[in-house]
N, CA and C atoms as an extended XYZ file, in Angstrom:
390
Properties=species:S:1:pos:R:3:atomname:S:1:resname:S:1:resid:I:1 pbc="F F F"
N       134.054      109.238      148.482 N   MET     1
C       134.101      108.540      147.221 CA  MET     1
C       133.263      107.278      147.307 C   MET     1
N       132.818      106.853      146.158 N   GLY     2
C       132.041      105.632      146.118 CA  GLY     2
C       132.930      104.430      146.381 C   GLY     2
N       132.310      103.392      146.899 N   LYS     3
C       133.055      102.176      147.188 CA  LYS     3
C       132.328      100.997      146.584 C   LYS     3
N       133.081      100.004      146.207 N   GLY     4
C       132.524       98.754      145.734 CA  GLY     4
C       133.232       97.633      146.453 C   GLY     4
N       132.717       96.432      146.303 N   THR     5
C       133.400       95.305      146.917 CA  THR     5
C       133.712       94.283      145.848 C   THR     5
N       134.812       93.625      146.043 N   LYS     6
C       135.215       92.565      145.126 CA  LYS     6
C       135.877       91.505      145.974 C   LYS     6
N       135.219       90.381      146.076 N   GLY     7
C       135.776       89.304      146.874 CA  GLY     7
C       135.969       89.696      148.339 C   GLY     7
N       135.062       90.527      148.867 N   GLY     8
C       135.159       90.943      150.257 CA  GLY     8
C       136.109       92.100      150.491 C   GLY     8
N       136.800       92.555      149.443 N   ILE     9
C       137.736       93.669      149.571 CA  ILE     9
C       137.014       94.954      149.139 C   ILE     9
N       137.113       95.996      149.937 N   VAL    10
C       136.487       97.267      149.600 CA  VAL    10
C       137.398       98.010      148.622 C   VAL    10
N       136.823       98.427      147.491 N   LEU    11
C       137.585       99.153      146.477 CA  LEU    11
C       137.135      100.604      146.446 C   LEU    11
N       138.083      101.514      146.480 N   GLU    12
C       137.769      102.930      146.354 CA  GLU    12
C       137.546      103.254      144.879 C   GLU    12
N       136.483      103.941      144.597 N   GLN    13
C       136.204      104.385      143.237 CA  GLN    13
C       136.900      105.730      143.041 C   GLN    13
N       137.665      105.844      141.966 N   THR    14
C       138.317      107.134      141.722 CA  THR    14
C       137.262      108.165      141.347 C   THR    14
N       137.606      109.400      141.542 N   LEU    15
C       136.712      110.483      141.162 CA  LEU    15
C       136.452      110.433      139.655 C   LEU    15
N       137.465      110.066      138.897 N   TYR    16
C       137.339      109.895      137.446 CA  TYR    16
C       136.218      108.903      137.120 C   TYR    16
N       136.215      107.764      137.807 N   GLU    17
C       135.175      106.751      137.583 CA  GLU    17
C       133.816      107.256      138.053 C   GLU    17
N       133.831      107.947      139.174 N   LYS    18
C       132.588      108.438      139.768 CA  LYS    18
C       131.856      109.407      138.840 C   LYS    18
N       132.596      110.272      138.138 N   VAL    19
C       131.940      111.246      137.256 CA  VAL    19
C       131.544      110.662      135.902 C   VAL    19
N       132.015      109.462      135.592 N   GLY    20
C       131.592      108.823      134.352 CA  GLY    20
C       132.683      108.570      133.340 C   GLY    20
N       133.944      108.720      133.747 N   GLY    21
C       135.057      108.377      132.878 CA  GLY    21
C       135.253      109.325      131.708 C   GLY    21
N       135.927      108.831      130.686 N   GLN    22
C       136.358      109.656      129.550 CA  GLN    22
C       135.201      110.331      128.829 C   GLN    22
N       134.115      109.623      128.623 N   GLU    23
C       132.977      110.193      127.901 CA  GLU    23
C       132.427      111.410      128.641 C   GLU    23
N       132.305      111.298      129.950 N   ALA    24
C       131.799      112.414      130.755 CA  ALA    24
C       132.784      113.583      130.735 C   ALA    24
N       134.068      113.286      130.813 N   ILE    25
C       135.085      114.342      130.801 CA  ILE    25
C       135.052      115.104      129.484 C   ILE    25
N       134.872      114.407      128.382 N   GLU    26
C       134.795      115.077      127.084 CA  GLU    26
C       133.604      116.030      127.026 C   GLU    26
N       132.485      115.656      127.636 N   LYS    27
C       131.314      116.541      127.685 CA  LYS    27
C       131.617      117.769      128.540 C   LYS    27
N       132.280      117.553      129.674 N   VAL    28
C       132.652      118.664      130.554 CA  VAL    28
C       133.566      119.629      129.800 C   VAL    28
N       134.558      119.093      129.085 N   VAL    29
C       135.514      119.931      128.351 CA  VAL    29
C       134.809      120.730      127.259 C   VAL    29
N       133.916      120.104      126.521 N   ASP    30
C       133.184      120.826      125.476 CA  ASP    30
C       132.380      121.973      126.078 C   ASP    30
N       131.686      121.696      127.161 N   TYR    31
C       130.896      122.733      127.828 CA  TYR    31
C       131.811      123.826      128.382 C   TYR    31
N       132.905      123.414      129.012 N   PHE    32
C       133.886      124.332      129.608 CA  PHE    32
C       134.341      125.377      128.592 C   PHE    32
N       134.724      124.931      127.396 N   TYR    33
C       135.182      125.875      126.375 CA  TYR    33
C       134.027      126.576      125.668 C   TYR    33
N       133.087      125.821      125.131 N   SER    34
C       132.034      126.394      124.292 CA  SER    34
C       131.120      127.352      125.043 C   SER    34
N       130.748      126.988      126.259 N   GLU    35
C       129.751      127.772      126.981 CA  GLU    35
C       130.334      128.725      128.015 C   GLU    35
N       131.572      128.513      128.428 N   LEU    36
C       132.123      129.325      129.502 CA  LEU    36
C       133.363      130.107      129.070 C   LEU    36
N       134.453      129.407      128.802 N   VAL    37
C       135.732      130.068      128.543 CA  VAL    37
C       135.688      130.960      127.306 C   VAL    37
N       135.219      130.433      126.190 N   LEU    38
C       135.257      131.200      124.945 CA  LEU    38
C       134.222      132.325      124.909 C   LEU    38
N       133.301      132.338      125.859 N   LYS    39
C       132.322      133.423      125.969 CA  LYS    39
C       132.726      134.446      127.031 C   LYS    39
N       133.845      134.221      127.672 N   ASP    40
C       134.326      135.108      128.736 CA  ASP    40
C       135.430      135.995      128.166 C   ASP    40
N       135.130      137.256      127.962 N   GLU    41
C       136.086      138.177      127.339 CA  GLU    41
C       137.353      138.377      128.160 C   GLU    41
N       137.313      138.064      129.440 N   THR    42
C       138.528      138.241      130.252 CA  THR    42
C       139.576      137.172      129.962 C   THR    42
N       139.161      136.026      129.399 N   VAL    43
C       140.123      134.948      129.124 CA  VAL    43
C       140.075      134.402      127.701 C   VAL    43
N       139.033      134.700      126.948 N   SER    44
C       138.897      134.105      125.612 CA  SER    44
C       140.039      134.481      124.681 C   SER    44
N       140.640      135.663      124.882 N   HIS    45
C       141.736      136.095      123.994 CA  HIS    45
C       142.957      135.168      124.064 C   HIS    45
N       143.098      134.429      125.156 N   PHE    46
C       144.218      133.484      125.255 CA  PHE    46
C       144.091      132.358      124.226 C   PHE    46
N       142.895      132.174      123.675 N   PHE    47
C       142.635      131.044      122.779 CA  PHE    47
C       142.378      131.474      121.336 C   PHE    47
N       142.640      132.749      121.018 N   GLU    48
C       142.357      133.262      119.672 CA  GLU    48
C       143.111      132.527      118.574 C   GLU    48
N       144.336      132.130      118.843 N   HIS    49
C       145.157      131.470      117.818 CA  HIS    49
C       145.475      130.033      118.213 C   HIS    49
N       144.514      129.395      118.850 N   THR    50
C       144.706      128.047      119.384 CA  THR    50
C       143.936      127.035      118.555 C   THR    50
N       144.565      125.909      118.290 N   ASP    51
C       143.889      124.765      117.675 CA  ASP    51
C       142.989      124.179      118.767 C   ASP    51
N       141.695      124.485      118.710 N   MET    52
C       140.804      124.111      119.810 CA  MET    52
C       140.562      122.610      119.910 C   MET    52
N       140.656      121.879      118.811 N   ASP    53
C       140.532      120.417      118.914 CA  ASP    53
C       141.684      119.865      119.748 C   ASP    53
N       142.882      120.332      119.442 N   LYS    54
C       144.061      119.912      120.201 CA  LYS    54
C       143.947      120.370      121.661 C   LYS    54
N       143.494      121.604      121.850 N   GLN    55
C       143.333      122.152      123.202 CA  GLN    55
C       142.334      121.320      124.010 C   GLN    55
N       141.227      120.927      123.388 N   ARG    56
C       140.225      120.109      124.074 CA  ARG    56
C       140.820      118.753      124.469 C   ARG    56
N       141.624      118.167      123.597 N   ARG    57
C       142.256      116.875      123.923 CA  ARG    57
C       143.194      117.030      125.118 C   ARG    57
N       144.014      118.097      125.104 N   HIS    58
C       144.922      118.332      126.227 CA  HIS    58
C       144.148      118.576      127.522 C   HIS    58
N       143.077      119.367      127.426 N   GLN    59
C       142.294      119.684      128.619 CA  GLN    59
C       141.609      118.432      129.156 C   GLN    59
N       141.132      117.560      128.276 N   ALA    60
C       140.503      116.314      128.724 CA  ALA    60
C       141.518      115.463      129.493 C   ALA    60
N       142.749      115.408      128.999 N   LYS    61
C       143.795      114.657      129.711 CA  LYS    61
C       144.110      115.310      131.048 C   LYS    61
N       144.135      116.638      131.063 N   PHE    62
C       144.419      117.339      132.307 CA  PHE    62
C       143.307      117.099      133.335 C   PHE    62
N       142.050      117.192      132.906 N   ILE    63
C       140.946      116.964      133.837 CA  ILE    63
C       140.950      115.521      134.304 C   ILE    63
N       141.281      114.598      133.416 N   SER    64
C       141.416      113.200      133.825 CA  SER    64
C       142.446      113.075      134.944 C   SER    64
N       143.578      113.747      134.775 N   PHE    65
C       144.617      113.774      135.807 CA  PHE    65
C       144.063      114.357      137.113 C   PHE    65
N       143.354      115.482      137.014 N   ALA    66
C       142.825      116.155      138.201 CA  ALA    66
C       141.808      115.286      138.936 C   ALA    66
N       141.155      114.385      138.206 N   LEU    67
C       140.144      113.506      138.807 CA  LEU    67
C       140.695      112.121      139.147 C   LEU    67
N       141.996      111.940      138.988 N   GLY    68
C       142.597      110.656      139.332 CA  GLY    68
C       142.427      109.581      138.281 C   GLY    68
N       142.189      109.979      137.045 N   GLY    69
C       141.963      109.019      135.971 CA  GLY    69
C       143.245      108.527      135.326 C   GLY    69
N       143.104      107.621      134.369 N   PRO    70
C       144.261      106.986      133.743 CA  PRO    70
C       144.943      107.807      132.660 C   PRO    70
N       144.258      108.780      132.081 N   ASN    71
C       144.823      109.518      130.950 CA  ASN    71
C       145.679      110.668      131.446 C   ASN    71
N       146.910      110.385      131.743 N   GLN    72
C       147.795      111.394      132.313 CA  GLN    72
C       148.332      112.316      131.233 C   GLN    72
N       148.353      113.585      131.541 N   TYR    73
C       148.865      114.598      130.629 CA  TYR    73
C       150.349      114.344      130.396 C   TYR    73
N       150.761      114.319      129.131 N   SER    74
C       152.170      114.038      128.833 CA  SER    74
C       152.757      115.061      127.864 C   SER    74
N       152.080      116.183      127.711 N   GLY    75
C       152.571      117.229      126.824 CA  GLY    75
C       153.634      118.071      127.506 C   GLY    75
N       153.783      119.303      127.047 N   LYS    76
C       154.746      120.224      127.654 CA  LYS    76
C       154.434      120.380      129.136 C   LYS    76
N       155.441      120.734      129.898 N   SER    77
C       155.175      121.016      131.302 CA  SER    77
C       154.228      122.200      131.363 C   SER    77
N       153.512      122.322      132.454 N   MET    78
C       152.579      123.436      132.602 CA  MET    78
C       153.312      124.775      132.486 C   MET    78
N       154.500      124.856      133.051 N   ALA    79
C       155.258      126.112      132.985 CA  ALA    79
C       155.615      126.444      131.539 C   ALA    79
N       156.083      125.456      130.772 N   LYS    80
C       156.441      125.704      129.378 CA  LYS    80
C       155.211      126.016      128.530 C   LYS    80
N       154.125      125.305      128.784 N   ALA    81
C       152.906      125.514      128.007 CA  ALA    81
C       152.324      126.909      128.201 C   ALA    81
N       152.578      127.510      129.368 N   HIS    82
C       152.004      128.818      129.673 CA  HIS    82
C       153.037      129.944      129.692 C   HIS    82
N       154.253      129.641      129.274 N   ALA    83
C       155.318      130.649      129.268 CA  ALA    83
C       154.936      131.830      128.379 C   ALA    83
N       155.315      133.012      128.810 N   ASN    84
C       155.113      134.249      128.054 CA  ASN    84
C       153.647      134.601      127.788 C   ASN    84
N       152.743      134.002      128.530 N   MET    85
C       151.325      134.316      128.332 CA  MET    85
C       150.853      135.417      129.285 C   MET    85
N       151.669      135.738      130.278 N   ASN    86
C       151.336      136.782      131.255 CA  ASN    86
C       149.979      136.531      131.912 C   ASN    86
N       149.766      135.315      132.334 N   ILE    87
C       148.521      134.953      133.012 CA  ILE    87
C       148.559      135.509      134.423 C   ILE    87
N       147.584      136.337      134.725 N   GLN    88
C       147.476      136.988      136.024 CA  GLN    88
C       146.535      136.189      136.933 C   GLN    88
N       146.563      136.479      138.229 N   PRO    89
C       145.680      135.738      139.153 CA  PRO    89
C       144.208      135.757      138.730 C   PRO    89
N       143.732      136.888      138.220 N   GLU    90
C       142.316      136.946      137.835 CA  GLU    90
C       142.018      136.019      136.661 C   GLU    90
N       142.994      135.801      135.779 N   HIS    91
C       142.796      134.871      134.660 CA  HIS    91
C       142.760      133.434      135.177 C   HIS    91
N       143.712      133.104      136.029 N   PHE    92
C       143.752      131.762      136.611 CA  PHE    92
C       142.445      131.493      137.357 C   PHE    92
N       142.012      132.463      138.160 N   ASN    93
C       140.790      132.298      138.951 CA  ASN    93
C       139.569      132.124      138.059 C   ASN    93
N       139.514      132.859      136.947 N   ALA    94
C       138.378      132.738      136.028 CA  ALA    94
C       138.319      131.341      135.419 C   ALA    94
N       139.468      130.825      135.006 N   ILE    95
C       139.499      129.480      134.415 CA  ILE    95
C       139.115      128.437      135.464 C   ILE    95
N       139.621      128.584      136.678 N   ALA    96
C       139.270      127.641      137.753 CA  ALA    96
C       137.769      127.693      138.031 C   ALA    96
N       137.194      128.893      138.036 N   LYS    97
C       135.749      129.027      138.259 CA  LYS    97
C       134.974      128.367      137.119 C   LYS    97
N       135.438      128.552      135.892 N   HIS    98
C       134.756      127.918      134.761 CA  HIS    98
C       134.832      126.392      134.863 C   HIS    98
N       135.960      125.877      135.324 N   LEU    99
C       136.065      124.431      135.502 CA  LEU    99
C       135.095      123.976      136.592 C   LEU    99
N       135.044      124.724      137.678 N   HIS   100
C       134.080      124.422      138.745 CA  HIS   100
C       132.663      124.374      138.169 C   HIS   100
N       132.306      125.420      137.414 N   ASP   101
C       130.947      125.526      136.895 CA  ASP   101
C       130.634      124.439      135.870 C   ASP   101
N       131.622      124.057      135.071 N   ALA   102
C       131.412      122.978      134.095 CA  ALA   102
C       131.182      121.652      134.805 C   ALA   102
N       131.965      121.378      135.833 N   LEU   103
C       131.770      120.144      136.597 CA  LEU   103
C       130.417      120.163      137.307 C   LEU   103
N       130.066      121.300      137.891 N   ALA   104
C       128.776      121.424      138.580 CA  ALA   104
C       127.613      121.254      137.598 C   ALA   104
N       127.770      121.768      136.377 N   HIS   105
C       126.734      121.646      135.349 CA  HIS   105
C       126.395      120.179      135.087 C   HIS   105
N       127.399      119.313      135.218 N   PHE   106
C       127.190      117.883      134.985 CA  PHE   106
C       127.009      117.119      136.300 C   PHE   106
N       126.555      117.845      137.320 N   ASN   107
C       126.143      117.255      138.604 CA  ASN   107
C       127.250      116.583      139.399 C   ASN   107
N       128.485      117.042      139.220 N   VAL   108
C       129.567      116.566      140.085 CA  VAL   108
C       129.371      117.259      141.436 C   VAL   108
N       129.490      116.497      142.512 N   GLU   109
C       129.237      117.035      143.843 CA  GLU   109
C       130.346      117.980      144.284 C   GLU   109
N       129.986      118.976      145.096 N   GLU   110
C       130.925      120.015      145.538 CA  GLU   110
C       132.200      119.454      146.161 C   GLU   110
N       132.145      118.469      147.066 N   PRO   111
C       133.405      117.952      147.633 CA  PRO   111
C       134.318      117.355      146.557 C   PRO   111
N       133.724      116.754      145.540 N   ASP   112
C       134.500      116.173      144.445 CA  ASP   112
C       135.104      117.270      143.566 C   ASP   112
N       134.337      118.328      143.338 N   ILE   113
C       134.855      119.473      142.578 CA  ILE   113
C       136.022      120.096      143.344 C   ILE   113
N       135.857      120.252      144.654 N   ASP   114
C       136.924      120.827      145.481 CA  ASP   114
C       138.199      120.003      145.392 C   ASP   114
N       138.050      118.683      145.362 N   GLN   115
C       139.219      117.803      145.261 CA  GLN   115
C       139.936      118.025      143.928 C   GLN   115
N       139.176      118.117      142.847 N   ALA   116
C       139.777      118.350      141.527 CA  ALA   116
C       140.433      119.725      141.474 C   ALA   116
N       139.764      120.739      142.004 N   LEU   117
C       140.308      122.092      141.947 CA  LEU   117
C       141.547      122.253      142.829 C   LEU   117
N       141.688      121.424      143.846 N   SER   118
C       142.909      121.501      144.657 CA  SER   118
C       144.120      121.067      143.835 C   SER   118
N       143.933      120.129      142.914 N   LYS   119
C       145.035      119.744      142.012 CA  LYS   119
C       145.346      120.873      141.040 C   LYS   119
N       144.303      121.524      140.553 N   VAL   120
C       144.497      122.671      139.661 CA  VAL   120
C       145.250      123.768      140.415 C   VAL   120
N       144.834      124.046      141.627 N   GLU   121
C       145.465      125.087      142.445 CA  GLU   121
C       146.945      124.799      142.671 C   GLU   121
N       147.294      123.529      142.794 N   SER   122
C       148.694      123.163      143.033 CA  SER   122
C       149.595      123.551      141.871 C   SER   122
N       149.012      123.848      140.724 N   LEU   123
C       149.774      124.232      139.525 CA  LEU   123
C       149.782      125.734      139.281 C   LEU   123
N       149.180      126.497      140.173 N   ARG   124
C       149.054      127.945      139.983 CA  ARG   124
C       150.405      128.594      139.670 C   ARG   124
N       151.437      128.269      140.424 N   ASN   125
C       152.738      128.928      140.232 CA  ASN   125
C       153.384      128.570      138.893 C   ASN   125
N       153.043      127.428      138.335 N   ASP   126
C       153.584      127.053      137.027 CA  ASP   126
C       152.856      127.755      135.884 C   ASP   126
N       151.635      128.193      136.145 N   ILE   127
C       150.784      128.737      135.095 CA  ILE   127
C       150.827      130.267      135.055 C   ILE   127
N       150.856      130.907      136.193 N   GLN   128
C       150.786      132.375      136.253 CA  GLN   128
C       152.107      133.065      135.933 C   GLN   128
N       151.989      134.317      135.505 N   TYR   129
C       153.066      135.302      135.406 CA  TYR   129
C       154.180      134.989      134.401 C   TYR   129
N       154.052      134.018      133.570 N   LYS   130
C       155.157      133.653      132.679 CA  LYS   130
C       155.080      134.441      131.394 C   LYS   130
């Protein structure tokens, strides 16, 4: 992670700050849905009856959380939000890959993407099979 100094004290830059904060995350989310998720027939059907503006706002908060940012997700729990959706491992993996590719598209470095995806992976059991 990037470091700065303030009064001789070394400050760790969060991954959220490193990628460019909220404005950058909103661009990643737009690309994630418009260019990847909604064009992928294996997962796009999950969003057929979804308010995509609301979904983009929730996803931006979630990615902020995954990158260590200040905008913490405060909606339904992941388990409740994904209940009865029958999300299988291949669906989870496709979404994770799309998130990887969206972050990579905006030049986020691989170790930083891996760090964000490890937080996503930690939620796998709450998201799948419900």
